[in-house]
């Protein structure tokens, strides 16, 4: 795996564990020579993971919409900063560059990024691993929701465990090495034929 896109908050969060584990992920990625692709910001968990990658000799590629670059939150020390016009272009570029995706704690924007890439995986638009770094059990409600969707038959059973979950960076990256994408989503009219 050459590059991983990381989705995470532009805030630090309430617990110092969030920043510590974001740094741990960055360090682990640099150690494994995995390049970071992320939102390009210097603040919050985004800045922490990028700083850790760079401080440990790794490469960090930021993808930032121009309206956010104008607010001076662009990370100034990145290996590469790609400025795009829209949030849609940002996500598309990150997906194009990445061989896998990791979601750290974050808010609505992080959830939107996670669910879009998760959905694209179901539809067969990519076969790349999607992981959740469950720092301090932050994502327990989301994990329960995914299982609830499967139990209620709104998520096909084969996608129940498509999002890999671990509490440690090393454990999650190890799971990426053995990931096998599920087959593409079957639609209702296909099931009836």
mmCIF file of C-alpha atoms in Angstrom, residues 2-181:
data_model
loop_
_atom_site.group_PDB
_atom_site.id
_atom_site.type_symbol
_atom_site.label_atom_id
_atom_site.label_comp_id
_atom_site.label_asym_id
_atom_site.label_seq_id
_atom_site.Cartn_x
_atom_site.Cartn_y
_atom_site.Cartn_z
ATOM 1 C CA UNK A 2 1.599 3.203 -1.209
ATOM 2 C CA UNK A 3 -0.882 5.901 -0.070
ATOM 3 C CA UNK A 4 -3.705 6.137 2.451
ATOM 4 C CA UNK A 5 -6.264 8.931 2.633
ATOM 5 C CA UNK A 6 -7.122 9.970 6.164
ATOM 6 C CA UNK A 7 -10.446 11.604 7.011
ATOM 7 C CA UNK A 8 -10.535 13.369 10.379
ATOM 8 C CA UNK A 9 -11.542 16.448 12.308
ATOM 9 C CA UNK A 10 -10.138 19.940 11.961
ATOM 10 C CA UNK A 11 -10.581 20.205 15.750
ATOM 11 C CA UNK A 12 -8.543 18.585 18.524
ATOM 12 C CA UNK A 13 -11.515 16.973 20.251
ATOM 13 C CA UNK A 14 -12.236 16.855 23.977
ATOM 14 C CA UNK A 15 -9.641 14.227 24.909
ATOM 15 C CA UNK A 16 -5.868 14.491 24.417
ATOM 16 C CA UNK A 17 -6.049 10.848 23.258
ATOM 17 C CA UNK A 18 -7.383 11.977 19.881
ATOM 18 C CA UNK A 19 -4.306 14.066 19.087
ATOM 19 C CA UNK A 20 -1.948 11.421 20.523
ATOM 20 C CA UNK A 21 -3.430 8.670 18.364
ATOM 21 C CA UNK A 22 -3.515 10.872 15.249
ATOM 22 C CA UNK A 23 0.215 11.399 15.761
ATOM 23 C CA UNK A 24 0.663 7.677 16.323
ATOM 24 C CA UNK A 25 -1.026 6.948 12.992
ATOM 25 C CA UNK A 26 1.221 9.458 11.214
ATOM 26 C CA UNK A 27 4.322 7.936 12.760
ATOM 27 C CA UNK A 28 3.216 4.386 11.870
ATOM 28 C CA UNK A 29 2.481 5.397 8.274
ATOM 29 C CA UNK A 30 5.909 7.014 7.899
ATOM 30 C CA UNK A 31 7.564 3.924 9.420
ATOM 31 C CA UNK A 32 5.802 1.719 6.846
ATOM 32 C CA UNK A 33 6.609 4.192 4.037
ATOM 33 C CA UNK A 34 2.914 4.839 3.393
ATOM 34 C CA UNK A 35 2.238 8.330 2.073
ATOM 35 C CA UNK A 36 -0.519 10.414 3.636
ATOM 36 C CA UNK A 37 -3.288 11.935 1.518
ATOM 37 C CA UNK A 38 -5.528 14.210 3.562
ATOM 38 C CA UNK A 39 -7.477 17.471 3.596
ATOM 39 C CA UNK A 40 -4.423 19.763 3.605
ATOM 40 C CA UNK A 41 -5.104 21.651 6.847
ATOM 41 C CA UNK A 42 -2.647 22.564 9.598
ATOM 42 C CA UNK A 43 -5.253 22.447 12.385
ATOM 43 C CA UNK A 44 -6.840 19.782 14.598
ATOM 44 C CA UNK A 45 -6.331 16.074 14.013
ATOM 45 C CA UNK A 46 -5.630 16.871 10.362
ATOM 46 C CA UNK A 47 -2.577 18.917 11.277
ATOM 47 C CA UNK A 48 -1.457 16.402 13.910
ATOM 48 C CA UNK A 49 -1.384 13.418 11.555
ATOM 49 C CA UNK A 50 0.386 15.421 8.823
ATOM 50 C CA UNK A 51 2.982 16.795 11.259
ATOM 51 C CA UNK A 52 3.728 13.293 12.548
ATOM 52 C CA UNK A 53 4.158 11.884 9.037
ATOM 53 C CA UNK A 54 6.527 14.714 8.090
ATOM 54 C CA UNK A 55 8.481 14.659 11.382
ATOM 55 C CA UNK A 56 9.144 10.955 10.856
ATOM 56 C CA UNK A 57 10.453 11.306 7.308
ATOM 57 C CA UNK A 58 7.235 10.502 5.457
ATOM 58 C CA UNK A 59 5.406 12.224 2.638
ATOM 59 C CA UNK A 60 2.170 14.182 3.166
ATOM 60 C CA UNK A 61 -0.049 15.289 0.276
ATOM 61 C CA UNK A 62 -2.796 17.780 1.075
ATOM 62 C CA UNK A 63 -5.894 18.389 -1.041
ATOM 63 C CA UNK A 64 -7.584 21.662 -0.118
ATOM 64 C CA UNK A 65 -10.386 23.687 -1.719
ATOM 65 C CA UNK A 66 -9.287 27.211 -2.611
ATOM 66 C CA UNK A 67 -11.820 28.862 -0.268
ATOM 67 C CA UNK A 68 -10.190 27.090 2.700
ATOM 68 C CA UNK A 69 -6.671 27.870 1.446
ATOM 69 C CA UNK A 70 -7.700 31.549 1.484
ATOM 70 C CA UNK A 71 -8.543 31.245 5.201
ATOM 71 C CA UNK A 72 -4.839 30.446 5.806
ATOM 72 C CA UNK A 73 -5.402 26.976 7.240
ATOM 73 C CA UNK A 74 -3.286 25.306 4.546
ATOM 74 C CA UNK A 75 -0.354 23.346 6.003
ATOM 75 C CA UNK A 76 2.809 25.141 4.856
ATOM 76 C CA UNK A 77 5.302 22.237 5.128
ATOM 77 C CA UNK A 78 3.554 19.563 3.059
ATOM 78 C CA UNK A 79 5.366 17.465 0.487
ATOM 79 C CA UNK A 80 2.662 18.574 -1.942
ATOM 80 C CA UNK A 81 -0.453 20.750 -1.700
ATOM 81 C CA UNK A 82 -3.115 20.330 -4.376
ATOM 82 C CA UNK A 83 -5.623 23.205 -4.459
ATOM 83 C CA UNK A 84 -9.015 22.421 -6.013
ATOM 84 C CA UNK A 85 -12.197 24.431 -6.545
ATOM 85 C CA UNK A 86 -14.812 22.479 -4.596
ATOM 86 C CA UNK A 87 -15.305 19.991 -1.774
ATOM 87 C CA UNK A 88 -16.500 17.475 -4.387
ATOM 88 C CA UNK A 89 -13.232 17.834 -6.306
ATOM 89 C CA UNK A 90 -11.320 17.414 -3.050
ATOM 90 C CA UNK A 91 -12.953 14.064 -2.264
ATOM 91 C CA UNK A 92 -12.581 12.822 -5.831
ATOM 92 C CA UNK A 93 -8.879 13.738 -5.887
ATOM 93 C CA UNK A 94 -8.240 12.099 -2.511
ATOM 94 C CA UNK A 95 -10.018 8.925 -3.684
ATOM 95 C CA UNK A 96 -8.003 8.918 -6.905
ATOM 96 C CA UNK A 97 -4.666 9.278 -5.092
ATOM 97 C CA UNK A 98 -5.312 6.796 -2.264
ATOM 98 C CA UNK A 99 -4.974 3.018 -2.058
ATOM 99 C CA UNK A 100 -7.068 2.902 1.126
ATOM 100 C CA UNK A 101 -8.956 5.115 3.580
ATOM 101 C CA UNK A 102 -8.798 5.600 7.352
ATOM 102 C CA UNK A 103 -11.336 7.564 9.363
ATOM 103 C CA UNK A 104 -10.243 9.144 12.645
ATOM 104 C CA UNK A 105 -12.590 11.019 14.987
ATOM 105 C CA UNK A 106 -14.270 14.022 13.458
ATOM 106 C CA UNK A 107 -17.600 15.706 12.911
ATOM 107 C CA UNK A 108 -20.188 15.879 10.142
ATOM 108 C CA UNK A 109 -17.640 16.456 7.373
ATOM 109 C CA UNK A 110 -15.650 13.400 8.424
ATOM 110 C CA UNK A 111 -18.826 11.300 8.494
ATOM 111 C CA UNK A 112 -19.804 12.540 5.036
ATOM 112 C CA UNK A 113 -16.364 11.559 3.680
ATOM 113 C CA UNK A 114 -16.511 8.137 5.350
ATOM 114 C CA UNK A 115 -20.012 7.309 4.114
ATOM 115 C CA UNK A 116 -19.301 8.423 0.561
ATOM 116 C CA UNK A 117 -16.221 6.206 0.282
ATOM 117 C CA UNK A 118 -18.055 3.351 2.060
ATOM 118 C CA UNK A 119 -20.916 3.668 -0.441
ATOM 119 C CA UNK A 120 -18.525 3.774 -3.397
ATOM 120 C CA UNK A 121 -17.055 0.490 -2.119
ATOM 121 C CA UNK A 122 -20.504 -1.138 -2.041
ATOM 122 C CA UNK A 123 -21.152 -0.019 -5.608
ATOM 123 C CA UNK A 124 -17.825 -1.374 -6.839
ATOM 124 C CA UNK A 125 -16.415 2.049 -7.702
ATOM 125 C CA UNK A 126 -13.306 1.014 -5.764
ATOM 126 C CA UNK A 127 -11.990 -2.132 -4.060
ATOM 127 C CA UNK A 128 -9.838 -0.292 -1.530
ATOM 128 C CA UNK A 129 -9.905 -0.934 2.227
ATOM 129 C CA UNK A 130 -11.857 1.474 4.448
ATOM 130 C CA UNK A 131 -10.847 1.571 8.086
ATOM 131 C CA UNK A 132 -12.086 3.168 11.267
ATOM 132 C CA UNK A 133 -9.498 4.027 13.911
ATOM 133 C CA UNK A 134 -11.744 3.704 16.949
ATOM 134 C CA UNK A 135 -9.828 5.983 19.338
ATOM 135 C CA UNK A 136 -11.247 5.992 22.859
ATOM 136 C CA UNK A 137 -14.320 4.093 21.526
ATOM 137 C CA UNK A 138 -15.365 7.246 19.647
ATOM 138 C CA UNK A 139 -16.958 5.269 16.830
ATOM 139 C CA UNK A 140 -18.923 2.725 18.879
ATOM 140 C CA UNK A 141 -22.257 4.416 17.949
ATOM 141 C CA UNK A 142 -21.307 4.338 14.239
ATOM 142 C CA UNK A 143 -20.260 0.681 14.416
ATOM 143 C CA UNK A 144 -23.578 -0.167 16.108
ATOM 144 C CA UNK A 145 -25.416 1.812 13.408
ATOM 145 C CA UNK A 146 -23.703 -0.160 10.629
ATOM 146 C CA UNK A 147 -24.737 -3.429 12.323
ATOM 147 C CA UNK A 148 -28.263 -2.031 12.835
ATOM 148 C CA UNK A 149 -28.496 -1.197 9.116
ATOM 149 C CA UNK A 150 -27.510 -4.785 8.276
ATOM 150 C CA UNK A 151 -29.917 -6.243 10.868
ATOM 151 C CA UNK A 152 -32.734 -4.134 9.406
ATOM 152 C CA UNK A 153 -31.824 -5.274 5.857
ATOM 153 C CA UNK A 154 -30.862 -1.793 4.636
ATOM 154 C CA UNK A 155 -27.231 -2.894 4.294
ATOM 155 C CA UNK A 156 -26.469 -6.178 2.584
ATOM 156 C CA UNK A 157 -24.875 -8.688 4.942
ATOM 157 C CA UNK A 158 -21.625 -8.852 2.978
ATOM 158 C CA UNK A 159 -21.007 -5.159 3.808
ATOM 159 C CA UNK A 160 -21.538 -5.520 7.582
ATOM 160 C CA UNK A 161 -17.788 -5.827 8.204
ATOM 161 C CA UNK A 162 -16.526 -3.988 5.118
ATOM 162 C CA UNK A 163 -15.257 -1.125 7.299
ATOM 163 C CA UNK A 164 -12.246 -2.508 9.143
ATOM 164 C CA UNK A 165 -12.098 -1.405 12.790
ATOM 165 C CA UNK A 166 -9.241 -1.275 15.288
ATOM 166 C CA UNK A 167 -8.245 0.800 18.311
ATOM 167 C CA UNK A 168 -4.585 0.949 17.219
ATOM 168 C CA UNK A 169 -2.890 2.286 14.099
ATOM 169 C CA UNK A 170 -0.656 -0.765 13.734
ATOM 170 C CA UNK A 171 -3.586 -3.168 14.087
ATOM 171 C CA UNK A 172 -5.661 -1.310 11.505
ATOM 172 C CA UNK A 173 -2.806 -1.081 8.995
ATOM 173 C CA UNK A 174 -2.145 -4.807 9.456
ATOM 174 C CA UNK A 175 -5.787 -5.498 8.537
ATOM 175 C CA UNK A 176 -5.337 -3.441 5.365
ATOM 176 C CA UNK A 177 -2.658 -5.903 4.198
ATOM 177 C CA UNK A 178 -5.151 -8.796 4.076
ATOM 178 C CA UNK A 179 -8.286 -6.926 2.943
ATOM 179 C CA UNK A 180 -10.474 -8.577 0.331
ATOM 180 C CA UNK A 181 -13.232 -6.393 -1.117
#
